[in-house]
XYZ file of N, CA and C in Angstrom:
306
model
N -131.773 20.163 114.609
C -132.441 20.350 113.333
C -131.405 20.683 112.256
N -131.692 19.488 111.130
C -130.444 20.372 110.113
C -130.884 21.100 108.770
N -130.451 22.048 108.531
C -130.827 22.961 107.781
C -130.440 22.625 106.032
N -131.456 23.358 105.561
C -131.055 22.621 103.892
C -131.398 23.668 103.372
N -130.496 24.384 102.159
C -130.932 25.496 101.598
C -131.858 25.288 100.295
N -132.342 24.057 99.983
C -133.368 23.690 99.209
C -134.822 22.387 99.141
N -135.954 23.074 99.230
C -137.070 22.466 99.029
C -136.652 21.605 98.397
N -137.505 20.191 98.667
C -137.649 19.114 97.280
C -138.980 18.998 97.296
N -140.301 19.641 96.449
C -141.629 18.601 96.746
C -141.773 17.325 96.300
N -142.527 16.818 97.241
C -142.238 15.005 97.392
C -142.389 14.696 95.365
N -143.692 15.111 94.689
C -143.835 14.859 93.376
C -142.358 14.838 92.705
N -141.602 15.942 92.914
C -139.911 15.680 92.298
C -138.873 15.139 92.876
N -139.324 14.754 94.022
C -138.614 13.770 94.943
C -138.640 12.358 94.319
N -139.950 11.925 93.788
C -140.109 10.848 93.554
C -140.138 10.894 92.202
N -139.735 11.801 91.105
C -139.504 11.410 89.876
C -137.900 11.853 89.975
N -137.037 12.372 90.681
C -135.689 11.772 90.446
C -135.588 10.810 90.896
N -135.970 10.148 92.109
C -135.676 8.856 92.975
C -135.778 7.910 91.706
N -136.896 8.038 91.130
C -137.256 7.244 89.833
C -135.892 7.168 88.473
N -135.584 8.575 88.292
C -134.592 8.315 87.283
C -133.596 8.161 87.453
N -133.147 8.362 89.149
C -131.897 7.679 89.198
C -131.534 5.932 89.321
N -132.742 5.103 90.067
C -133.088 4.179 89.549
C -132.927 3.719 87.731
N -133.705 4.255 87.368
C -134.527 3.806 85.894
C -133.265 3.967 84.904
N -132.607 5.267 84.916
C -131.586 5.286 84.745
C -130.227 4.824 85.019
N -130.380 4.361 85.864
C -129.050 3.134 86.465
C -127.745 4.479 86.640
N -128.108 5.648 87.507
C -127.130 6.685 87.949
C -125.983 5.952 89.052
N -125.081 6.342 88.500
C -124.370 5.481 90.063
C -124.742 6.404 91.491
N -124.230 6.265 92.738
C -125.104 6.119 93.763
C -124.140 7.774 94.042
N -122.840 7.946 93.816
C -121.665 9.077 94.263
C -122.464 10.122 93.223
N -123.259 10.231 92.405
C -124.213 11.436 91.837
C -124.812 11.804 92.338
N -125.138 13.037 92.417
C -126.487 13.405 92.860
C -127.493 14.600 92.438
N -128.309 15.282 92.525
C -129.106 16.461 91.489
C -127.964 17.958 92.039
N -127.334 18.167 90.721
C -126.957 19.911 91.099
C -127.843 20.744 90.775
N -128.241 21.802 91.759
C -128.827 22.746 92.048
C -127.904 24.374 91.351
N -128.164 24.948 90.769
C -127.291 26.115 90.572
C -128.493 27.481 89.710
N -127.789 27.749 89.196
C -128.062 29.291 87.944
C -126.960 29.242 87.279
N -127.717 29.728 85.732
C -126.705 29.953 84.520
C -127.560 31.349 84.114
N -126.092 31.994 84.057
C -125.708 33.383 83.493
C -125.825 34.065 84.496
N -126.956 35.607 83.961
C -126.855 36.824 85.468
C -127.637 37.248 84.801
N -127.738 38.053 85.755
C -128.966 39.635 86.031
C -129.659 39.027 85.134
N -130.966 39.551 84.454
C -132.302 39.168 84.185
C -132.134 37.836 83.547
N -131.084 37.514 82.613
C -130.976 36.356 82.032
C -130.472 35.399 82.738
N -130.790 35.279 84.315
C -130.365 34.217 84.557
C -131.505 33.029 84.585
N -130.810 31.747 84.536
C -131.931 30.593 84.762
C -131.371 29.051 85.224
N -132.388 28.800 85.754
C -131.809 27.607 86.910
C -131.436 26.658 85.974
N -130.620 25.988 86.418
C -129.473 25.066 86.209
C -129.987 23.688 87.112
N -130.484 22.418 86.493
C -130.450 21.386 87.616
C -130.258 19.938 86.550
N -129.227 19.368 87.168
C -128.855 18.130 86.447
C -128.067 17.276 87.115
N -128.334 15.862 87.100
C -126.957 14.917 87.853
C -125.707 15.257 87.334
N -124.724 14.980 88.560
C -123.197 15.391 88.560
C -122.813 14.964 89.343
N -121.547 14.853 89.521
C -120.777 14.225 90.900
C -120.331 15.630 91.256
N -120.121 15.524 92.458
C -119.333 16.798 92.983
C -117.820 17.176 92.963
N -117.843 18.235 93.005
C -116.061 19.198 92.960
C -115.724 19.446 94.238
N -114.466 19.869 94.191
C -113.809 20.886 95.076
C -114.892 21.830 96.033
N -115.307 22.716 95.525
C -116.105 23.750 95.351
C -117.601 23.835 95.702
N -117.780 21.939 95.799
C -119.298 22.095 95.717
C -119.498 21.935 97.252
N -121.004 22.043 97.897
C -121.855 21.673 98.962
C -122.202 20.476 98.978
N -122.388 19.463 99.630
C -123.457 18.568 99.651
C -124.471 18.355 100.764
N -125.562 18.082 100.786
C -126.662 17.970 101.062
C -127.486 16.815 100.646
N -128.290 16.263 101.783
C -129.180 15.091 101.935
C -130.797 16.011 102.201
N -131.552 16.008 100.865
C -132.297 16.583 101.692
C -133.445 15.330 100.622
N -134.363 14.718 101.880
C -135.671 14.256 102.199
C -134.837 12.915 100.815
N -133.644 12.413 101.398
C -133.229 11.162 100.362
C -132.434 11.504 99.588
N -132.617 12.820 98.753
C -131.962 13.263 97.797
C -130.833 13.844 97.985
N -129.858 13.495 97.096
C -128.359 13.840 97.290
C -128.532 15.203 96.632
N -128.437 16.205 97.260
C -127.858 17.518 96.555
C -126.454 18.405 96.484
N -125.953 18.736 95.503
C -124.860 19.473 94.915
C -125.271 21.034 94.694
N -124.563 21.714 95.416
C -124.333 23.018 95.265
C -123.210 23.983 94.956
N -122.832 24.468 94.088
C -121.083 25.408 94.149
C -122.003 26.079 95.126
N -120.657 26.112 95.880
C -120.666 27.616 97.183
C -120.990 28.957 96.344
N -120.161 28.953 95.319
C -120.758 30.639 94.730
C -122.363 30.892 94.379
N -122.900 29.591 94.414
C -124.391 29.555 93.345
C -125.196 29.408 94.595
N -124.694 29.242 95.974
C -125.489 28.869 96.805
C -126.317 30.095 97.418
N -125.804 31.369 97.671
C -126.835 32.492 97.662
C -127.807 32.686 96.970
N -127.527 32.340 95.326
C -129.006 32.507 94.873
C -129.830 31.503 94.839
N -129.634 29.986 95.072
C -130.305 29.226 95.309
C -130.968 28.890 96.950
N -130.335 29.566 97.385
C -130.948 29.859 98.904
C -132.620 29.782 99.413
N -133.221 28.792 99.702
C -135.362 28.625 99.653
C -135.308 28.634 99.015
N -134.897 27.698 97.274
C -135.556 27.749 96.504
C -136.621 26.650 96.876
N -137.384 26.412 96.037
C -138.260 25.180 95.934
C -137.986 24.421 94.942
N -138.367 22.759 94.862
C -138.025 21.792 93.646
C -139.261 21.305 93.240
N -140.395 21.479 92.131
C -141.160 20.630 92.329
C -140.975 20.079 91.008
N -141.944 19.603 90.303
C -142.359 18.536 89.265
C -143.832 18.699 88.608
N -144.140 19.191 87.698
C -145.649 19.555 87.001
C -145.574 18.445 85.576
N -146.597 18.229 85.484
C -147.438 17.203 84.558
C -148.601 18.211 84.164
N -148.375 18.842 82.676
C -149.734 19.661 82.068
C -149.887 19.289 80.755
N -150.737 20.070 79.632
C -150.890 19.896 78.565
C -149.636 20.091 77.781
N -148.658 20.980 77.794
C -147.635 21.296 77.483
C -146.478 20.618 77.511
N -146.506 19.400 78.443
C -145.500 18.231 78.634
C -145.559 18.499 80.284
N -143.896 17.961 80.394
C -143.498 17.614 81.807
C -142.487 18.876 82.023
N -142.046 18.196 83.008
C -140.655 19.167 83.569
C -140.685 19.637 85.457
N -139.477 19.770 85.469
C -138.869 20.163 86.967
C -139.386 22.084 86.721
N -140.294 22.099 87.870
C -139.943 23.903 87.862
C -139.472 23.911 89.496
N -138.807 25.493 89.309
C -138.033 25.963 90.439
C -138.990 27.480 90.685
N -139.307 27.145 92.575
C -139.923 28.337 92.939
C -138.825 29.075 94.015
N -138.728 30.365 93.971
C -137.871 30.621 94.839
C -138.377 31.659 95.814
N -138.639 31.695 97.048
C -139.815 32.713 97.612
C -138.827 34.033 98.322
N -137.439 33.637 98.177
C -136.517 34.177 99.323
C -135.884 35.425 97.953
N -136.577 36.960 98.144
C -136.020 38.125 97.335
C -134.548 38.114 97.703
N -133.434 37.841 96.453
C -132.054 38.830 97.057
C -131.695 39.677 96.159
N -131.016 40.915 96.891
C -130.972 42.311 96.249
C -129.104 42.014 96.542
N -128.522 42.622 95.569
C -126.629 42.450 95.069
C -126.694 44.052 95.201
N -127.431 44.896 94.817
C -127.487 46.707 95.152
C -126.943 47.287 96.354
């Protein structure tokens, strides 16, 4: 069994599959997973990139994922999904796994 430190639900599975298509991404990209800033102000970070030195990669359910090793504790269970409401669109991130730095 191989282990992946991030959810994709299929709904955001299949709207990146879509924009990397639609978008004509080359194939060596893939979605980075991270956080920007700290303590209360932090907030998830997710965008195509090719990978570094530094980064993780991961195949999870098709999807190429990018992780820095430093960002990978707090992204640790997150979840990926995809919502369609009155308010527009967008990728949200659920993360069920508490970590305490104290």
């Amino acid at each position: 069994m191989v282990v992946t430190p991030v959810t994709i639900r299929p709904e955001a599975r299949a709207q990146i599959l879509d924009t990397l298509q639609t978008q004509k991404i080359p194939a060596d990209y893939g979605l980075r997973v991270g956080v920007r800033g700290g303590g209360c102000g932090a907030s998830w970070l997710l965008g195509f990139d090719l990978p570094g030195p530094t980064d993780e990669v991961y195949v999870v359910d098709d999807v190429r994922v990018i992780i820095d090793r430093k960002h990978l504790l707090y992204v640790l269970d997150a979840t990926i999904g995809f919502e369609q409401g009155d308010e527009g669109w967008g990728f949200v991130v659920d993360r069920q796994a508490a970590v305490s730095l104290s």
